[in-house]
Amino acid sequence: DEALRSLRLVRDAEQAAAELHEIEAACSTAAALGVPRWRELFVGFVGKLTAVGVALQLLQVGTLIGLQFGLALGFAQSIGISRDRLQTVMSMLNFAMTLPSMYLVERVGRRA
């Protein structure tokens, strides 16, 4: 009842009932499948999706995006790198890491 009331806040009565039915069906299906195991993340189709996610994360880390937005300027100046040189290097890294990311998504990631 509480879930249906919540759904009715954003949907009309018929849509809320249909969505609640979908949610209940999904919960029943999940319960019938049993307790998920970590191993399931690394086999079959889901394993491929996991690999794509990990690879994209590694490529994102390769762009030094955290360093770029958080600490880059102060860090670079403290070791004697000019602001212009830092911007050039960061832009080249971003560009270089974008290409493998795009290839990976096109090759593996859009098959879902």
N, CA, C and O atoms as a printed pandas DataFrame, in Angstrom:
     atom_number atom_name residue_name chain_id  residue_number  x_coord  y_coord  z_coord
0              1         N          ASP        A               1    0.816   -1.198    0.000
1              2        CA          ASP        A               1    0.000    0.000    0.000
2              3         C          ASP        A               1    0.859    1.261    0.000
3              4         O          ASP        A               1    0.568    2.221   -0.714
4              5         N          GLU        A               2    1.925    1.250    0.812
5              6        CA          GLU        A               2    2.791    2.425    0.897
6              7         C          GLU        A               2    3.492    2.681   -0.436
7              8         O          GLU        A               2    3.626    3.826   -0.867
8              9         N          ALA        A               3    3.936    1.605   -1.081
9             10        CA          ALA        A               3    4.595    1.750   -2.384
10            11         C          ALA        A               3    3.617    2.303   -3.410
11            12         O          ALA        A               3    3.974    3.174   -4.204
12            13         N          LEU        A               4    2.405    1.809   -3.398
13            14        CA          LEU        A               4    1.397    2.286   -4.344
14            15         C          LEU        A               4    1.076    3.755   -4.097
15            16         O          LEU        A               4    0.914    4.524   -5.045
16            17         N          ARG        A               5    0.984    4.143   -2.836
17            18        CA          ARG        A               5    0.740    5.564   -2.520
18            19         C          ARG        A               5    1.887    6.428   -3.032
19            20         O          ARG        A               5    1.661    7.510   -3.575
20            21         N          SER        A               6    3.110    5.952   -2.859
21            22        CA          SER        A               6    4.272    6.714   -3.338
22            23         C          SER        A               6    4.252    6.848   -4.852
23            24         O          SER        A               6    4.530    7.920   -5.390
24            25         N          LEU        A               7    3.924    5.766   -5.535
25            26        CA          LEU        A               7    3.873    5.815   -6.998
26            27         C          LEU        A               7    2.760    6.732   -7.492
27            28         O          LEU        A               7    2.901    7.374   -8.533
28            29         N          ARG        A               8    1.669    6.797   -6.760
29            30        CA          ARG        A               8    0.552    7.666   -7.164
30            31         C          ARG        A               8    0.898    9.151   -7.047
31            32         O          ARG        A               8    0.217    9.998   -7.625
32            33         N          LEU        A               9    1.948    9.460   -6.306
33            34        CA          LEU        A               9    2.365   10.856   -6.211
34            35         C          LEU        A               9    2.936   11.356   -7.531
35            36         O          LEU        A               9    2.877   12.552   -7.818
36            37         N          VAL        A              10    3.490   10.449   -8.337
37            38        CA          VAL        A              10    4.126   10.859   -9.589
38            39         C          VAL        A              10    3.467   10.258  -10.827
39            40         O          VAL        A              10    3.856   10.580  -11.950
40            41         N          ARG        A              11    2.476    9.390  -10.636
41            42        CA          ARG        A              11    1.785    8.754  -11.756
42            43         C          ARG        A              11    0.279    8.749  -11.475
43            44         O          ARG        A              11   -0.157    8.926  -10.338
44            45         N          ASP        A              12   -0.499    8.542  -12.537
45            46        CA          ASP        A              12   -1.927    8.368  -12.288
46            47         C          ASP        A              12   -2.154    6.961  -11.734
47            48         O          ASP        A              12   -1.234    6.143  -11.727
48            49         N          ALA        A              13   -3.367    6.677  -11.272
49            50        CA          ALA        A              13   -3.656    5.423  -10.566
50            51         C          ALA        A              13   -3.354    4.195  -11.423
51            52         O          ALA        A              13   -2.796    3.215  -10.929
52            53         N          GLU        A              14   -3.718    4.242  -12.699
53            54        CA          GLU        A              14   -3.506    3.087  -13.580
54            55         C          GLU        A              14   -2.015    2.833  -13.822
55            56         O          GLU        A              14   -1.559    1.691  -13.762
56            57         N          GLN        A              15   -1.260    3.896  -14.094
57            58        CA          GLN        A              15    0.184    3.749  -14.309
58            59         C          GLN        A              15    0.886    3.282  -13.037
59            60         O          GLN        A              15    1.805    2.465  -13.096
60            61         N          ALA        A              16    0.454    3.798  -11.891
61            62        CA          ALA        A              16    1.059    3.401  -10.619
62            63         C          ALA        A              16    0.831    1.921  -10.354
63            64         O          ALA        A              16    1.744    1.219   -9.920
64            65         N          ALA        A              17   -0.380    1.444  -10.612
65            66        CA          ALA        A              17   -0.680    0.026  -10.400
66            67         C          ALA        A              17    0.136   -0.849  -11.343
67            68         O          ALA        A              17    0.637   -1.898  -10.940
68            69         N          ALA        A              18    0.270   -0.423  -12.595
69            70        CA          ALA        A              18    1.055   -1.194  -13.564
70            71         C          ALA        A              18    2.527   -1.237  -13.161
71            72         O          ALA        A              18    3.170   -2.283  -13.252
72            73         N          GLU        A              19    3.054   -0.109  -12.719
73            74        CA          GLU        A              19    4.461   -0.078  -12.310
74            75         C          GLU        A              19    4.687   -0.917  -11.058
75            76         O          GLU        A              19    5.702   -1.605  -10.950
76            77         N          LEU        A              20    3.762   -0.870  -10.124
77            78        CA          LEU        A              20    3.881   -1.699   -8.925
78            79         C          LEU        A              20    3.869   -3.179   -9.298
79            80         O          LEU        A              20    4.618   -3.976   -8.733
80            81         N          HIS        A              21    3.018   -3.537  -10.247
81            82        CA          HIS        A              21    2.975   -4.930  -10.719
82            83         C          HIS        A              21    4.321   -5.328  -11.330
83            84         O          HIS        A              21    4.809   -6.430  -11.080
84            85         N          GLU        A              22    4.923   -4.447  -12.124
85            86        CA          GLU        A              22    6.242   -4.722  -12.711
86            87         C          GLU        A              22    7.298   -4.908  -11.627
87            88         O          GLU        A              22    8.135   -5.806  -11.715
88            89         N          ILE        A              23    7.256   -4.064  -10.615
89            90        CA          ILE        A              23    8.226   -4.152   -9.521
90            91         C          ILE        A              23    8.058   -5.469   -8.775
91            92         O          ILE        A              23    9.041   -6.143   -8.467
92            93         N          GLU        A              24    6.815   -5.832   -8.486
93            94        CA          GLU        A              24    6.560   -7.094   -7.783
94            95         C          GLU        A              24    7.016   -8.284   -8.614
95            96         O          GLU        A              24    7.577   -9.238   -8.075
96            97         N          ALA        A              25    6.779   -8.238   -9.933
97            98        CA          ALA        A              25    7.214   -9.333  -10.808
98            99         C          ALA        A              25    8.734   -9.436  -10.829
99           100         O          ALA        A              25    9.280  -10.539  -10.800
100          101         N          ALA        A              26    9.418   -8.301  -10.880
101          102        CA          ALA        A              26   10.882   -8.304  -10.874
102          103         C          ALA        A              26   11.416   -8.857   -9.557
103          104         O          ALA        A              26   12.398   -9.599   -9.553
104          105         N          CYS        A              27   10.788   -8.507   -8.449
105          106        CA          CYS        A              27   11.207   -9.033   -7.146
106          107         C          CYS        A              27   10.987  -10.536   -7.068
107          108         O          CYS        A              27   11.826  -11.259   -6.531
108          109         N          SER        A              28    9.864  -11.012   -7.598
109          110        CA          SER        A              28    9.595  -12.454   -7.610
110          111         C          SER        A              28   10.622  -13.194   -8.452
111          112         O          SER        A              28   11.109  -14.254   -8.060
112          113         N          THR        A              29   10.949  -12.633   -9.607
113          114        CA          THR        A              29   11.957  -13.249  -10.475
114          115         C          THR        A              29   13.308  -13.289   -9.779
115          116         O          THR        A              29   13.997  -14.308   -9.825
116          117         N          ALA        A              30   13.693  -12.198   -9.139
117          118        CA          ALA        A              30   14.971  -12.145   -8.430
118          119         C          ALA        A              30   15.003  -13.156   -7.290
119          120         O          ALA        A              30   16.025  -13.805   -7.068
120          121         N          ALA        A              31   13.899  -13.295   -6.567
121          122        CA          ALA        A              31   13.839  -14.257   -5.467
122          123         C          ALA        A              31   13.942  -15.686   -5.990
123          124         O          ALA        A              31   14.565  -16.537   -5.355
124          125         N          ALA        A              32   13.337  -15.952   -7.142
125          126        CA          ALA        A              32   13.386  -17.297   -7.724
126          127         C          ALA        A              32   14.793  -17.660   -8.187
127          128         O          ALA        A              32   15.152  -18.837   -8.204
128          129         N          LEU        A              33   15.584  -16.674   -8.557
129          130        CA          LEU        A              33   16.950  -16.933   -9.016
130          131         C          LEU        A              33   17.891  -17.272   -7.869
131          132         O          LEU        A              33   18.960  -17.839   -8.093
132          133         N          GLY        A              34   17.512  -16.939   -6.665
133          134        CA          GLY        A              34   18.346  -17.261   -5.512
134          135         C          GLY        A              34   19.335  -16.159   -5.198
135          136         O          GLY        A              34   19.285  -15.066   -5.761
136          137         N          VAL        A              35   20.240  -16.478   -4.278
137          138        CA          VAL        A              35   21.238  -15.509   -3.818
138          139         C          VAL        A              35   22.305  -15.338   -4.890
139          140         O          VAL        A              35   22.903  -16.321   -5.329
140          141         N          PRO        A              36   22.552  -14.109   -5.313
141          142        CA          PRO        A              36   23.586  -13.902   -6.334
142          143         C          PRO        A              36   24.981  -14.171   -5.774
143          144         O          PRO        A              36   25.231  -13.987   -4.583
144          145         N          ARG        A              37   25.864  -14.598   -6.631
145          146        CA          ARG        A              37   27.254  -14.873   -6.258
146          147         C          ARG        A              37   28.164  -13.881   -6.963
147          148         O          ARG        A              37   27.850  -13.413   -8.058
148          149         N          TRP        A              38   29.290  -13.559   -6.340
149          150        CA          TRP        A              38   30.258  -12.640   -6.945
150          151         C          TRP        A              38   30.742  -13.171   -8.282
151          152         O          TRP        A              38   31.019  -12.396   -9.198
152          153         N          ARG        A              39   30.845  -14.474   -8.396
153          154        CA          ARG        A              39   31.342  -15.106   -9.620
154          155         C          ARG        A              39   30.520  -14.680  -10.844
155          156         O          ARG        A              39   31.051  -14.588  -11.950
156          157         N          GLU        A              40   29.242  -14.426  -10.640
157          158        CA          GLU        A              40   28.357  -14.064  -11.745
158          159         C          GLU        A              40   28.780  -12.770  -12.439
159          160         O          GLU        A              40   28.429  -12.546  -13.597
160          161         N          LEU        A              41   29.524  -11.928  -11.745
161          162        CA          LEU        A              41   29.992  -10.675  -12.345
162          163         C          LEU        A              41   31.075  -10.893  -13.388
163          164         O          LEU        A              41   31.353  -10.003  -14.192
164          165         N          PHE        A              42   31.689  -12.071  -13.382
165          166        CA          PHE        A              42   32.874  -12.283  -14.203
166          167         C          PHE        A              42   32.707  -13.369  -15.260
167          168         O          PHE        A              42   33.694  -13.773  -15.874
168          169         N          VAL        A              43   31.498  -13.848  -15.487
169          170        CA          VAL        A              43   31.272  -14.886  -16.495
170          171         C          VAL        A              43   30.199  -14.433  -17.482
171          172         O          VAL        A              43   29.315  -13.643  -17.151
172          173         N          GLY        A              44   30.302  -14.955  -18.695
173          174        CA          GLY        A              44   29.294  -14.699  -19.715
174          175         C          GLY        A              44   29.169  -13.235  -20.106
175          176         O          GLY        A              44   30.134  -12.472  -20.067
176          177         N          PHE        A              45   27.960  -12.871  -20.480
177          178        CA          PHE        A              45   27.686  -11.516  -20.954
178          179         C          PHE        A              45   27.946  -10.479  -19.866
179          180         O          PHE        A              45   28.510   -9.419  -20.136
180          181         N          VAL        A              46   27.537  -10.786  -18.641
181          182        CA          VAL        A              46   27.758   -9.852  -17.534
182          183         C          VAL        A              46   29.252   -9.663  -17.299
183          184         O          VAL        A              46   29.692   -8.571  -16.939
184          185         N          GLY        A              47   30.027  -10.717  -17.501
185          186        CA          GLY        A              47   31.480  -10.615  -17.377
186          187         C          GLY        A              47   32.063   -9.640  -18.380
187          188         O          GLY        A              47   32.979   -8.881  -18.064
188          189         N          LYS        A              48   31.522   -9.666  -19.607
189          190        CA          LYS        A              48   31.984   -8.717  -20.626
190          191         C          LYS        A              48   31.643   -7.282  -20.224
191          192         O          LYS        A              48   32.459   -6.374  -20.381
192          193         N          LEU        A              49   30.443   -7.091  -19.712
193          194        CA          LEU        A              49   30.053   -5.747  -19.267
194          195         C          LEU        A              49   30.928   -5.273  -18.108
195          196         O          LEU        A              49   31.311   -4.105  -18.050
196          197         N          THR        A              50   31.239   -6.178  -17.194
197          198        CA          THR        A              50   32.127   -5.835  -16.082
198          199         C          THR        A              50   33.502   -5.444  -16.601
199          200         O          THR        A              50   34.094   -4.468  -16.140
200          201         N          ALA        A              51   34.008   -6.212  -17.567
201          202        CA          ALA        A              51   35.329   -5.915  -18.141
202          203         C          ALA        A              51   35.333   -4.550  -18.823
203          204         O          ALA        A              51   36.301   -3.799  -18.701
204          205         N          VAL        A              52   34.261   -4.226  -19.536
205          206        CA          VAL        A              52   34.169   -2.919  -20.191
206          207         C          VAL        A              52   34.168   -1.808  -19.142
207          208         O          VAL        A              52   34.864   -0.805  -19.300
208          209         N          GLY        A              53   33.398   -1.982  -18.084
209          210        CA          GLY        A              53   33.354   -0.973  -17.028
210          211         C          GLY        A              53   34.705   -0.767  -16.365
211          212         O          GLY        A              53   35.115    0.367  -16.115
212          213         N          VAL        A              54   35.395   -1.865  -16.079
213          214        CA          VAL        A              54   36.720   -1.770  -15.455
214          215         C          VAL        A              54   37.697   -1.094  -16.404
215          216         O          VAL        A              54   38.470   -0.227  -15.995
216          217         N          ALA        A              55   37.662   -1.498  -17.685
217          218        CA          ALA        A              55   38.579   -0.907  -18.666
218          219         C          ALA        A              55   38.322    0.590  -18.833
219          220         O          ALA        A              55   39.266    1.378  -18.897
220          221         N          LEU        A              56   37.062    0.982  -18.902
221          222        CA          LEU        A              56   36.748    2.408  -19.029
222          223         C          LEU        A              56   37.202    3.185  -17.797
223          224         O          LEU        A              56   37.689    4.310  -17.911
224          225         N          GLN        A              57   37.042    2.586  -16.627
225          226        CA          GLN        A              57   37.501    3.257  -15.411
226          227         C          GLN        A              57   39.015    3.420  -15.426
227          228         O          GLN        A              57   39.529    4.474  -15.051
228          229         N          LEU        A              58   39.732    2.384  -15.856
229          230        CA          LEU        A              58   41.189    2.484  -15.934
230          231         C          LEU        A              58   41.615    3.542  -16.950
231          232         O          LEU        A              58   42.567    4.286  -16.717
232          233         N          LEU        A              59   40.907    3.604  -18.073
233          234        CA          LEU        A              59   41.227    4.629  -19.063
234          235         C          LEU        A              59   40.927    6.025  -18.521
235          236         O          LEU        A              59   41.654    6.977  -18.805
236          237         N          GLN        A              60   39.855    6.139  -17.741
237          238        CA          GLN        A              60   39.540    7.438  -17.144
238          239         C          GLN        A              60   40.622    7.830  -16.144
239          240         O          GLN        A              60   41.044    8.986  -16.099
240          241         N          VAL        A              61   41.062    6.882  -15.356
241          242        CA          VAL        A              61   42.146    7.160  -14.415
242          243         C          VAL        A              61   43.398    7.551  -15.189
243          244         O          VAL        A              61   44.178    8.391  -14.738
244          245         N          GLY        A              62   43.588    6.940  -16.359
245          246        CA          GLY        A              62   44.745    7.253  -17.188
246          247         C          GLY        A              62   44.771    8.689  -17.670
247          248         O          GLY        A              62   45.831    9.204  -18.023
248          249         N          THR        A              63   43.628    9.338  -17.690
249          250        CA          THR        A              63   43.592   10.743  -18.107
250          251         C          THR        A              63   43.997   11.680  -16.973
251          252         O          THR        A              63   44.137   12.886  -17.175
252          253         N          LEU        A              64   44.180   11.126  -15.800
253          254        CA          LEU        A              64   44.528   11.918  -14.609
254          255         C          LEU        A              64   43.458   12.962  -14.306
255          256         O          LEU        A              64   43.770   14.071  -13.871
256          257         N          ILE        A              65   42.197   12.605  -14.536
257          258        CA          ILE        A              65   41.110   13.566  -14.412
258          259         C          ILE        A              65   41.028   14.137  -12.992
259          260         O          ILE        A              65   40.736   15.321  -12.825
260          261         N          GLY        A              66   41.280   13.317  -11.973
261          262        CA          GLY        A              66   41.258   13.816  -10.598
262          263         C          GLY        A              66   42.357   14.833  -10.360
263          264         O          GLY        A              66   42.139   15.866   -9.727
264          265         N          LEU        A              67   43.528   14.533  -10.869
265          266        CA          LEU        A              67   44.650   15.460  -10.740
266          267         C          LEU        A              67   44.358   16.742  -11.497
267          268         O          LEU        A              67   44.657   17.840  -11.027
268          269         N          GLN        A              68   43.770   16.589  -12.677
269          270        CA          GLN        A              68   43.490   17.755  -13.507
270          271         C          GLN        A              68   42.545   18.718  -12.803
271          272         O          GLN        A              68   42.786   19.926  -12.800
272          273         N          PHE        A              69   41.488   18.210  -12.213
273          274        CA          PHE        A              69   40.496   19.097  -11.624
274          275         C          PHE        A              69   40.826   19.507  -10.197
275          276         O          PHE        A              69   40.415   20.578   -9.750
276          277         N          GLY        A              70   41.554   18.677   -9.487
277          278        CA          GLY        A              70   41.779   18.971   -8.086
278          279         C          GLY        A              70   43.103   19.615   -7.761
279          280         O          GLY        A              70   43.154   20.644   -7.086
280          281         N          LEU        A              71   44.166   19.019   -8.234
281          282        CA          LEU        A              71   45.470   19.411   -7.735
282          283         C          LEU        A              71   46.451   19.855   -8.802
283          284         O          LEU        A              71   47.570   20.252   -8.474
284          285         N          ALA        A              72   46.075   19.802  -10.048
285          286        CA          ALA        A              72   47.029   19.937  -11.148
286          287         C          ALA        A              72   47.836   21.232  -11.106
287          288         O          ALA        A              72   49.064   21.200  -11.177
288          289         N          LEU        A              73   47.175   22.330  -10.996
289          290        CA          LEU        A              73   47.894   23.601  -11.099
290          291         C          LEU        A              73   48.898   23.778   -9.960
291          292         O          LEU        A              73   50.062   24.098  -10.199
292          293         N          GLY        A              74   48.451   23.573   -8.742
293          294        CA          GLY        A              74   49.362   23.723   -7.608
294          295         C          GLY        A              74   50.497   22.720   -7.653
295          296         O          GLY        A              74   51.642   23.060   -7.358
296          297         N          PHE        A              75   50.186   21.477   -8.024
297          298        CA          PHE        A              75   51.216   20.440   -8.120
298          299         C          PHE        A              75   52.233   20.794   -9.193
299          300         O          PHE        A              75   53.440   20.715   -8.965
300          301         N          ALA        A              76   51.748   21.181  -10.353
301          302        CA          ALA        A              76   52.648   21.499  -11.468
302          303         C          ALA        A              76   53.547   22.680  -11.126
303          304         O          ALA        A              76   54.746   22.651  -11.406
304          305         N          GLN        A              77   52.986   23.697  -10.535
305          306        CA          GLN        A              77   53.793   24.864  -10.180
306          307         C          GLN        A              77   54.839   24.516   -9.124
307          308         O          GLN        A              77   55.939   25.069   -9.131
308          309         N          SER        A              78   54.501   23.607   -8.224
309          310        CA          SER        A              78   55.459   23.248   -7.173
310          311         C          SER        A              78   56.644   22.458   -7.712
311          312         O          SER        A              78   57.708   22.445   -7.093
312          313         N          ILE        A              79   56.476   21.797   -8.862
313          314        CA          ILE        A              79   57.610   21.069   -9.446
314          315         C          ILE        A              79   58.178   21.780  -10.667
315          316         O          ILE        A              79   59.005   21.221  -11.388
316          317         N          GLY        A              80   57.734   23.010  -10.899
317          318        CA          GLY        A              80   58.336   23.837  -11.935
318          319         C          GLY        A              80   57.756   23.694  -13.329
319          320         O          GLY        A              80   58.413   24.063  -14.302
320          321         N          ILE        A              81   56.552   23.174  -13.455
321          322        CA          ILE        A              81   55.919   23.057  -14.772
322          323         C          ILE        A              81   55.014   24.269  -14.975
323          324         O          ILE        A              81   54.230   24.625  -14.095
324          325         N          SER        A              82   55.130   24.892  -16.135
325          326        CA          SER        A              82   54.306   26.072  -16.404
326          327         C          SER        A              82   52.853   25.663  -16.636
327          328         O          SER        A              82   52.549   24.527  -17.000
328          329         N          ARG        A              83   51.981   26.621  -16.414
329          330        CA          ARG        A              83   50.549   26.379  -16.597
330          331         C          ARG        A              83   50.234   25.979  -18.039
331          332         O          ARG        A              83   49.423   25.082  -18.269
332          333         N          ASP        A              84   50.870   26.638  -19.010
333          334        CA          ASP        A              84   50.624   26.324  -20.418
334          335         C          ASP        A              84   51.062   24.903  -20.765
335          336         O          ASP        A              84   50.351   24.180  -21.463
336          337         N          ARG        A              85   52.218   24.515  -20.280
337          338        CA          ARG        A              85   52.713   23.161  -20.552
338          339         C          ARG        A              85   51.788   22.118  -19.916
339          340         O          ARG        A              85   51.490   21.090  -20.524
340          341         N          LEU        A              86   51.344   22.388  -18.702
341          342        CA          LEU        A              86   50.430   21.472  -18.027
342          343         C          LEU        A              86   49.148   21.305  -18.835
343          344         O          LEU        A              86   48.678   20.184  -19.028
344          345         N          GLN        A              87   48.587   22.398  -19.303
345          346        CA          GLN        A              87   47.357   22.331  -20.085
346          347         C          GLN        A              87   47.565   21.525  -21.356
347          348         O          GLN        A              87   46.699   20.740  -21.742
348          349         N          THR        A              88   48.700   21.710  -22.004
349          350        CA          THR        A              88   49.004   20.970  -23.229
350          351         C          THR        A              88   49.098   19.474  -22.949
351          352         O          THR        A              88   48.512   18.665  -23.668
352          353         N          VAL        A              89   49.828   19.112  -21.912
353          354        CA          VAL        A              89   49.992   17.693  -21.571
354          355         C          VAL        A              89   48.651   17.068  -21.194
355          356         O          VAL        A              89   48.337   15.965  -21.640
356          357         N          MET        A              90   47.866   17.756  -20.384
357          358        CA          MET        A              90   46.574   17.214  -19.967
358          359         C          MET        A              90   45.627   17.064  -21.155
359          360         O          MET        A              90   44.888   16.083  -21.231
360          361         N          SER        A              91   45.638   18.008  -22.070
361          362        CA          SER        A              91   44.795   17.904  -23.261
362          363         C          SER        A              91   45.218   16.732  -24.132
363          364         O          SER        A              91   44.373   16.012  -24.663
364          365         N          MET        A              92   46.517   16.539  -24.279
365          366        CA          MET        A              92   47.008   15.409  -25.074
366          367         C          MET        A              92   46.625   14.077  -24.423
367          368         O          MET        A              92   46.228   13.139  -25.115
368          369         N          LEU        A              93   46.742   13.995  -23.109
369          370        CA          LEU        A              93   46.354   12.772  -22.411
370          371         C          LEU        A              93   44.861   12.501  -22.548
371          372         O          LEU        A              93   44.451   11.369  -22.803
372          373         N          ASN        A              94   44.052   13.538  -22.380
373          374        CA          ASN        A              94   42.609   13.362  -22.537
374          375         C          ASN        A              94   42.267   12.875  -23.937
375          376         O          ASN        A              94   41.454   11.965  -24.097
376          377         N          PHE        A              95   42.872   13.466  -24.935
377          378        CA          PHE        A              95   42.623   13.055  -26.314
378          379         C          PHE        A              95   43.081   11.620  -26.535
379          380         O          PHE        A              95   42.356   10.819  -27.123
380          381         N          ALA        A              96   44.280   11.293  -26.067
381          382        CA          ALA        A              96   44.832    9.953  -26.274
382          383         C          ALA        A              96   43.989    8.884  -25.580
383          384         O          ALA        A              96   43.839    7.790  -26.124
384          385         N          MET        A              97   43.447    9.156  -24.429
385          386        CA          MET        A              97   42.639    8.172  -23.711
386          387         C          MET        A              97   41.207    8.110  -24.237
387          388         O          MET        A              97   40.511    7.119  -24.014
388          389         N          THR        A              98   40.762    9.149  -24.930
389          390        CA          THR        A              98   39.422    9.129  -25.495
390          391         C          THR        A              98   39.320    8.119  -26.630
391          392         O          THR        A              98   38.308    7.429  -26.755
392          393         N          LEU        A              99   40.338    8.028  -27.443
393          394        CA          LEU        A              99   40.290    7.112  -28.587
394          395         C          LEU        A              99   40.127    5.650  -28.167
395          396         O          LEU        A              99   39.232    4.982  -28.682
396          397         N          PRO        A             100   40.951    5.123  -27.256
397          398        CA          PRO        A             100   40.722    3.738  -26.841
398          399         C          PRO        A             100   39.373    3.546  -26.146
399          400         O          PRO        A             100   38.754    2.490  -26.275
400          401         N          SER        A             101   38.921    4.552  -25.418
401          402        CA          SER        A             101   37.617    4.445  -24.762
402          403         C          SER        A             101   36.501    4.328  -25.785
403          404         O          SER        A             101   35.609    3.492  -25.638
404          405         N          MET        A             102   36.541    5.152  -26.816
405          406        CA          MET        A             102   35.520    5.096  -27.862
406          407         C          MET        A             102   35.564    3.753  -28.583
407          408         O          MET        A             102   34.520    3.166  -28.868
408          409         N          TYR        A             103   36.755    3.269  -28.877
409          410        CA          TYR        A             103   36.896    1.978  -29.544
410          411         C          TYR        A             103   36.305    0.868  -28.680
411          412         O          TYR        A             103   35.575    0.009  -29.175
412          413         N          LEU        A             104   36.622    0.890  -27.390
413          414        CA          LEU        A             104   36.142   -0.140  -26.488
414          415         C          LEU        A             104   34.621   -0.135  -26.401
415          416         O          LEU        A             104   33.997   -1.196  -26.431
416          417         N          VAL        A             105   34.026    1.030  -26.295
417          418        CA          VAL        A             105   32.568    1.112  -26.223
418          419         C          VAL        A             105   31.941    0.622  -27.519
419          420         O          VAL        A             105   30.958   -0.119  -27.484
420          421         N          GLU        A             106   32.484    1.017  -28.654
421          422        CA          GLU        A             106   31.939    0.588  -29.940
422          423         C          GLU        A             106   32.109   -0.911  -30.156
423          424         O          GLU        A             106   31.209   -1.577  -30.667
424          425         N          ARG        A             107   33.246   -1.430  -29.771
425          426        CA          ARG        A             107   33.568   -2.832  -30.038
426          427         C          ARG        A             107   32.821   -3.789  -29.119
427          428         O          ARG        A             107   32.347   -4.835  -29.562
428          429         N          VAL        A             108   32.715   -3.435  -27.842
429          430        CA          VAL        A             108   32.180   -4.368  -26.863
430          431         C          VAL        A             108   30.933   -3.834  -26.167
431          432         O          VAL        A             108   30.000   -4.592  -25.903
432          433         N          GLY        A             109   30.907   -2.560  -25.872
433          434        CA          GLY        A             109   29.922   -2.026  -24.949
434          435         C          GLY        A             109   28.520   -1.830  -25.460
435          436         O          GLY        A             109   27.593   -1.773  -24.652
436          437         N          ARG        A             110   28.311   -1.724  -26.743
437          438        CA          ARG        A             110   26.970   -1.414  -27.243
438          439         C          ARG        A             110   26.217   -2.644  -27.718
439          440         O          ARG        A             110   25.264   -2.525  -28.488
440          441         N          ARG        A             111   26.619   -3.796  -27.282
441          442        CA          ARG        A             111   25.952   -5.019  -27.715
442          443         C          ARG        A             111   24.799   -5.399  -26.806
443          444         O          ARG        A             111   24.120   -6.395  -27.053
444          445         N          ALA        A             112   24.572   -4.634  -25.773
445          446        CA          ALA        A             112   23.518   -4.979  -24.809
446          447         C          ALA        A             112   22.148   -4.743  -25.399
447          448         O          ALA        A             112   21.140   -4.979  -24.732
